Amino acid sequence: MDPVGIIQKYYPGESAAFQILCKHSRSVADKALAIGSAHPELELDLQFVEEAAMLHDIGAFLCNAPEIDCHGSAPYLCHGFLGAELLRKEGFSRHALVCERHTGTGLSLEMIVHYNLPLPHRDMRPQSMEEQLICFADKFFSKTLLDKEKPVDRILKNMFRYGAESVLQFERWCKFFLT
């Protein structure tokens, strides 16, 4: 599988959106691979981790996020499940789950319903260890400050807006992945 080749099917190679997506995704992939390599006892599929990390935000172009050169009509919150739909059509259902489940620390069905989010009514929390690792690594990088890794304390501060469960999940991942 060639993740960049798949991205190029949907993003013009000369576009800022392509450059931003590839740079962000490479940072997430490198962080996830470094953490995964430090934990051989987890027996992670690191090839899958790299591929899925590169593709986790592929649905962004379908959303309205002009600050990252994405001019679609959907709210940015939808980029995960929209990307999952694209990857399922491409025949990559396992990779699609990473797209669908990486928003925040994952979105429970209860959260989706309670906040009336414009998402399908299903649980969208990362399940496999690979999904959790990519979701965790993604929190360290934004698409607007591409060359800066966020410190854990800043990530935690930002997580508070998503509720206590998101903060607790991120703290659990820190203890699990960073020790």
mmCIF file of C-alpha atoms in Angstrom:
data_model
loop_
_atom_site.group_PDB
_atom_site.id
_atom_site.type_symbol
_atom_site.label_atom_id
_atom_site.label_comp_id
_atom_site.label_asym_id
_atom_site.label_seq_id
_atom_site.Cartn_x
_atom_site.Cartn_y
_atom_site.Cartn_z
ATOM 1 C CA MET A 1 0.000 0.000 0.000
ATOM 2 C CA ASP A 2 1.170 3.518 -0.845
ATOM 3 C CA PRO A 3 -0.560 6.009 1.514
ATOM 4 C CA VAL A 4 0.762 9.081 -0.301
ATOM 5 C CA GLY A 5 -0.489 7.654 -3.606
ATOM 6 C CA ILE A 6 -3.947 7.264 -2.078
ATOM 7 C CA ILE A 7 -3.839 10.822 -0.727
ATOM 8 C CA GLN A 8 -2.895 12.075 -4.216
ATOM 9 C CA LYS A 9 -6.117 10.607 -5.598
ATOM 10 C CA TYR A 10 -8.039 13.170 -3.553
ATOM 11 C CA TYR A 11 -5.606 16.081 -3.075
ATOM 12 C CA PRO A 12 -3.792 17.904 -5.875
ATOM 13 C CA GLY A 13 -0.080 17.424 -5.219
ATOM 14 C CA GLU A 14 0.662 21.126 -5.556
ATOM 15 C CA SER A 15 -2.070 22.201 -3.119
ATOM 16 C CA ALA A 16 -1.414 23.558 0.345
ATOM 17 C CA ALA A 17 -3.939 21.012 1.651
ATOM 18 C CA PHE A 18 -1.795 18.156 0.304
ATOM 19 C CA GLN A 19 1.382 19.597 1.819
ATOM 20 C CA ILE A 20 -0.272 20.235 5.188
ATOM 21 C CA LEU A 21 -1.886 16.798 5.324
ATOM 22 C CA CYS A 22 1.326 14.980 4.410
ATOM 23 C CA LYS A 23 3.471 16.963 6.860
ATOM 24 C CA HIS A 24 0.975 16.530 9.724
ATOM 25 C CA SER A 25 0.436 12.851 8.978
ATOM 26 C CA ARG A 26 4.171 12.172 8.748
ATOM 27 C CA SER A 27 4.656 13.760 12.184
ATOM 28 C CA VAL A 28 1.858 11.624 13.644
ATOM 29 C CA ALA A 29 3.243 8.490 11.988
ATOM 30 C CA ASP A 30 6.775 9.160 13.244
ATOM 31 C CA LYS A 31 5.539 9.758 16.810
ATOM 32 C CA ALA A 32 3.393 6.611 16.732
ATOM 33 C CA LEU A 33 6.256 4.544 15.312
ATOM 34 C CA ALA A 34 8.683 5.823 17.947
ATOM 35 C CA ILE A 35 6.263 4.976 20.748
ATOM 36 C CA GLY A 36 5.385 1.618 19.194
ATOM 37 C CA SER A 37 9.057 0.713 18.746
ATOM 38 C CA ALA A 38 9.674 1.500 22.409
ATOM 39 C CA HIS A 39 7.022 -1.082 23.359
ATOM 40 C CA PRO A 40 7.881 -4.354 21.588
ATOM 41 C CA GLU A 41 5.857 -6.213 24.223
ATOM 42 C CA LEU A 42 2.691 -4.831 22.598
ATOM 43 C CA GLU A 43 3.490 -6.664 19.344
ATOM 44 C CA LEU A 44 2.010 -3.828 17.299
ATOM 45 C CA ASP A 45 1.644 -4.013 13.536
ATOM 46 C CA LEU A 46 3.981 -1.085 12.859
ATOM 47 C CA GLN A 47 3.528 -1.201 9.089
ATOM 48 C CA PHE A 48 -0.200 -0.761 9.608
ATOM 49 C CA VAL A 49 0.465 2.003 12.164
ATOM 50 C CA GLU A 50 2.523 3.936 9.624
ATOM 51 C CA GLU A 51 -0.013 3.483 6.808
ATOM 52 C CA ALA A 52 -3.042 4.332 8.935
ATOM 53 C CA ALA A 53 -1.333 7.319 10.562
ATOM 54 C CA MET A 54 -0.568 8.690 7.108
ATOM 55 C CA LEU A 55 -4.229 8.292 6.102
ATOM 56 C CA HIS A 56 -6.065 9.205 9.311
ATOM 57 C CA ASP A 57 -7.070 12.714 8.121
ATOM 58 C CA ILE A 58 -7.712 11.936 4.449
ATOM 59 C CA GLY A 59 -11.326 13.132 4.722
ATOM 60 C CA ALA A 60 -10.346 16.713 5.601
ATOM 61 C CA PHE A 61 -10.746 17.996 2.022
ATOM 62 C CA LEU A 62 -14.480 17.269 2.250
ATOM 63 C CA CYS A 63 -14.789 19.719 5.132
ATOM 64 C CA ASN A 64 -14.897 23.467 5.488
ATOM 65 C CA ALA A 65 -11.476 24.274 6.943
ATOM 66 C CA PRO A 66 -10.019 27.075 4.810
ATOM 67 C CA GLU A 67 -7.118 27.589 7.234
ATOM 68 C CA ILE A 68 -5.734 24.263 5.955
ATOM 69 C CA ASP A 69 -6.886 24.814 2.347
ATOM 70 C CA CYS A 70 -9.907 22.495 2.647
ATOM 71 C CA HIS A 71 -13.027 23.908 1.053
ATOM 72 C CA GLY A 72 -15.656 21.197 1.352
ATOM 73 C CA SER A 73 -19.111 21.649 2.797
ATOM 74 C CA ALA A 74 -19.085 19.384 5.852
ATOM 75 C CA PRO A 75 -18.134 20.551 9.340
ATOM 76 C CA TYR A 76 -14.538 19.624 10.198
ATOM 77 C CA LEU A 77 -15.794 17.271 12.905
ATOM 78 C CA CYS A 78 -16.954 15.005 10.061
ATOM 79 C CA HIS A 79 -13.512 14.495 8.504
ATOM 80 C CA GLY A 80 -12.959 11.214 10.327
ATOM 81 C CA PHE A 81 -16.057 9.342 9.264
ATOM 82 C CA LEU A 82 -15.911 10.872 5.765
ATOM 83 C CA GLY A 83 -12.321 9.688 5.427
ATOM 84 C CA ALA A 84 -13.414 6.268 6.662
ATOM 85 C CA GLU A 85 -16.008 6.091 3.894
ATOM 86 C CA LEU A 86 -13.311 6.910 1.304
ATOM 87 C CA LEU A 87 -10.948 4.256 2.624
ATOM 88 C CA ARG A 88 -13.684 1.620 2.726
ATOM 89 C CA LYS A 89 -14.349 2.330 -0.975
ATOM 90 C CA GLU A 90 -10.602 1.958 -1.582
ATOM 91 C CA GLY A 91 -10.765 -1.458 0.116
ATOM 92 C CA PHE A 92 -8.975 -0.527 3.348
ATOM 93 C CA SER A 93 -11.571 -1.183 6.026
ATOM 94 C CA ARG A 94 -9.046 -1.584 8.865
ATOM 95 C CA HIS A 95 -7.434 1.763 8.018
ATOM 96 C CA ALA A 96 -10.919 3.286 7.798
ATOM 97 C CA LEU A 97 -11.515 2.484 11.462
ATOM 98 C CA VAL A 98 -8.548 4.679 12.423
ATOM 99 C CA CYS A 99 -10.045 7.585 10.468
ATOM 100 C CA GLU A 100 -13.411 7.118 12.100
ATOM 101 C CA ARG A 101 -12.126 6.676 15.641
ATOM 102 C CA HIS A 102 -9.334 9.252 16.044
ATOM 103 C CA THR A 103 -11.310 12.439 16.814
ATOM 104 C CA GLY A 104 -10.413 13.689 20.287
ATOM 105 C CA THR A 105 -9.774 10.539 22.275
ATOM 106 C CA GLY A 106 -12.674 8.974 20.416
ATOM 107 C CA LEU A 107 -16.378 9.743 20.525
ATOM 108 C CA SER A 108 -18.841 7.512 22.321
ATOM 109 C CA LEU A 109 -22.353 7.014 21.004
ATOM 110 C CA GLU A 110 -23.590 8.775 24.147
ATOM 111 C CA MET A 111 -21.452 11.848 23.375
ATOM 112 C CA ILE A 112 -22.613 11.936 19.762
ATOM 113 C CA VAL A 113 -26.271 11.780 20.793
ATOM 114 C CA HIS A 114 -25.981 14.058 23.846
ATOM 115 C CA TYR A 115 -24.252 16.863 21.919
ATOM 116 C CA ASN A 116 -26.280 16.243 18.751
ATOM 117 C CA LEU A 117 -23.089 15.925 16.721
ATOM 118 C CA PRO A 118 -23.434 15.650 12.925
ATOM 119 C CA LEU A 119 -22.071 12.107 12.935
ATOM 120 C CA PRO A 120 -23.477 8.632 12.452
ATOM 121 C CA HIS A 121 -24.935 7.226 15.653
ATOM 122 C CA ARG A 122 -22.340 4.630 16.582
ATOM 123 C CA ASP A 123 -19.435 4.307 18.949
ATOM 124 C CA MET A 124 -16.350 5.943 17.450
ATOM 125 C CA ARG A 125 -13.738 5.244 20.110
ATOM 126 C CA PRO A 126 -10.437 3.580 19.190
ATOM 127 C CA GLN A 127 -10.486 -0.122 19.989
ATOM 128 C CA SER A 128 -7.300 -1.841 18.841
ATOM 129 C CA MET A 129 -3.954 -0.920 20.353
ATOM 130 C CA GLU A 130 -2.866 0.434 16.948
ATOM 131 C CA GLU A 131 -5.969 2.671 16.769
ATOM 132 C CA GLN A 132 -5.327 3.966 20.281
ATOM 133 C CA LEU A 133 -1.667 4.648 19.532
ATOM 134 C CA ILE A 134 -2.435 6.685 16.389
ATOM 135 C CA CYS A 135 -5.200 8.605 18.161
ATOM 136 C CA PHE A 136 -2.785 9.380 20.996
ATOM 137 C CA ALA A 137 0.072 10.437 18.685
ATOM 138 C CA ASP A 138 -2.274 12.698 16.723
ATOM 139 C CA LYS A 139 -2.923 14.835 19.789
ATOM 140 C CA PHE A 140 0.688 16.052 19.730
ATOM 141 C CA PHE A 141 0.402 17.786 16.337
ATOM 142 C CA SER A 142 -1.841 20.399 14.777
ATOM 143 C CA LYS A 143 -2.288 21.183 11.126
ATOM 144 C CA THR A 144 -1.606 24.881 11.631
ATOM 145 C CA LEU A 145 1.703 24.735 13.547
ATOM 146 C CA LEU A 146 3.257 21.932 11.561
ATOM 147 C CA ASP A 147 6.761 22.044 12.967
ATOM 148 C CA LYS A 148 5.834 22.082 16.649
ATOM 149 C CA GLU A 149 5.081 19.115 18.859
ATOM 150 C CA LYS A 150 2.669 20.080 21.637
ATOM 151 C CA PRO A 151 3.713 19.356 25.212
ATOM 152 C CA VAL A 152 1.520 17.039 27.277
ATOM 153 C CA ASP A 153 0.362 19.821 29.633
ATOM 154 C CA ARG A 154 -0.934 21.910 26.716
ATOM 155 C CA ILE A 155 -2.734 18.903 25.232
ATOM 156 C CA LEU A 156 -4.386 18.221 28.589
ATOM 157 C CA LYS A 157 -5.465 21.859 28.878
ATOM 158 C CA ASN A 158 -7.085 21.651 25.434
ATOM 159 C CA MET A 159 -8.712 18.285 26.252
ATOM 160 C CA PHE A 160 -10.784 19.837 29.046
ATOM 161 C CA ARG A 161 -13.151 21.331 26.477
ATOM 162 C CA TYR A 162 -14.072 17.791 25.428
ATOM 163 C CA GLY A 163 -14.983 16.738 28.947
ATOM 164 C CA ALA A 164 -13.526 14.807 31.833
ATOM 165 C CA GLU A 165 -13.642 11.437 30.080
ATOM 166 C CA SER A 166 -11.389 12.719 27.287
ATOM 167 C CA VAL A 167 -8.901 14.080 29.808
ATOM 168 C CA LEU A 168 -8.909 10.807 31.738
ATOM 169 C CA GLN A 169 -8.412 8.785 28.557
ATOM 170 C CA PHE A 170 -5.484 10.941 27.451
ATOM 171 C CA GLU A 171 -3.915 10.639 30.916
ATOM 172 C CA ARG A 172 -4.305 6.841 30.775
ATOM 173 C CA TRP A 173 -2.602 6.802 27.371
ATOM 174 C CA CYS A 174 0.248 8.975 28.706
ATOM 175 C CA LYS A 175 0.868 6.501 31.540
ATOM 176 C CA PHE A 176 0.606 3.552 29.178
ATOM 177 C CA PHE A 177 2.520 4.770 26.125
ATOM 178 C CA LEU A 178 5.062 7.179 27.613
ATOM 179 C CA THR A 179 6.470 5.007 30.406
#
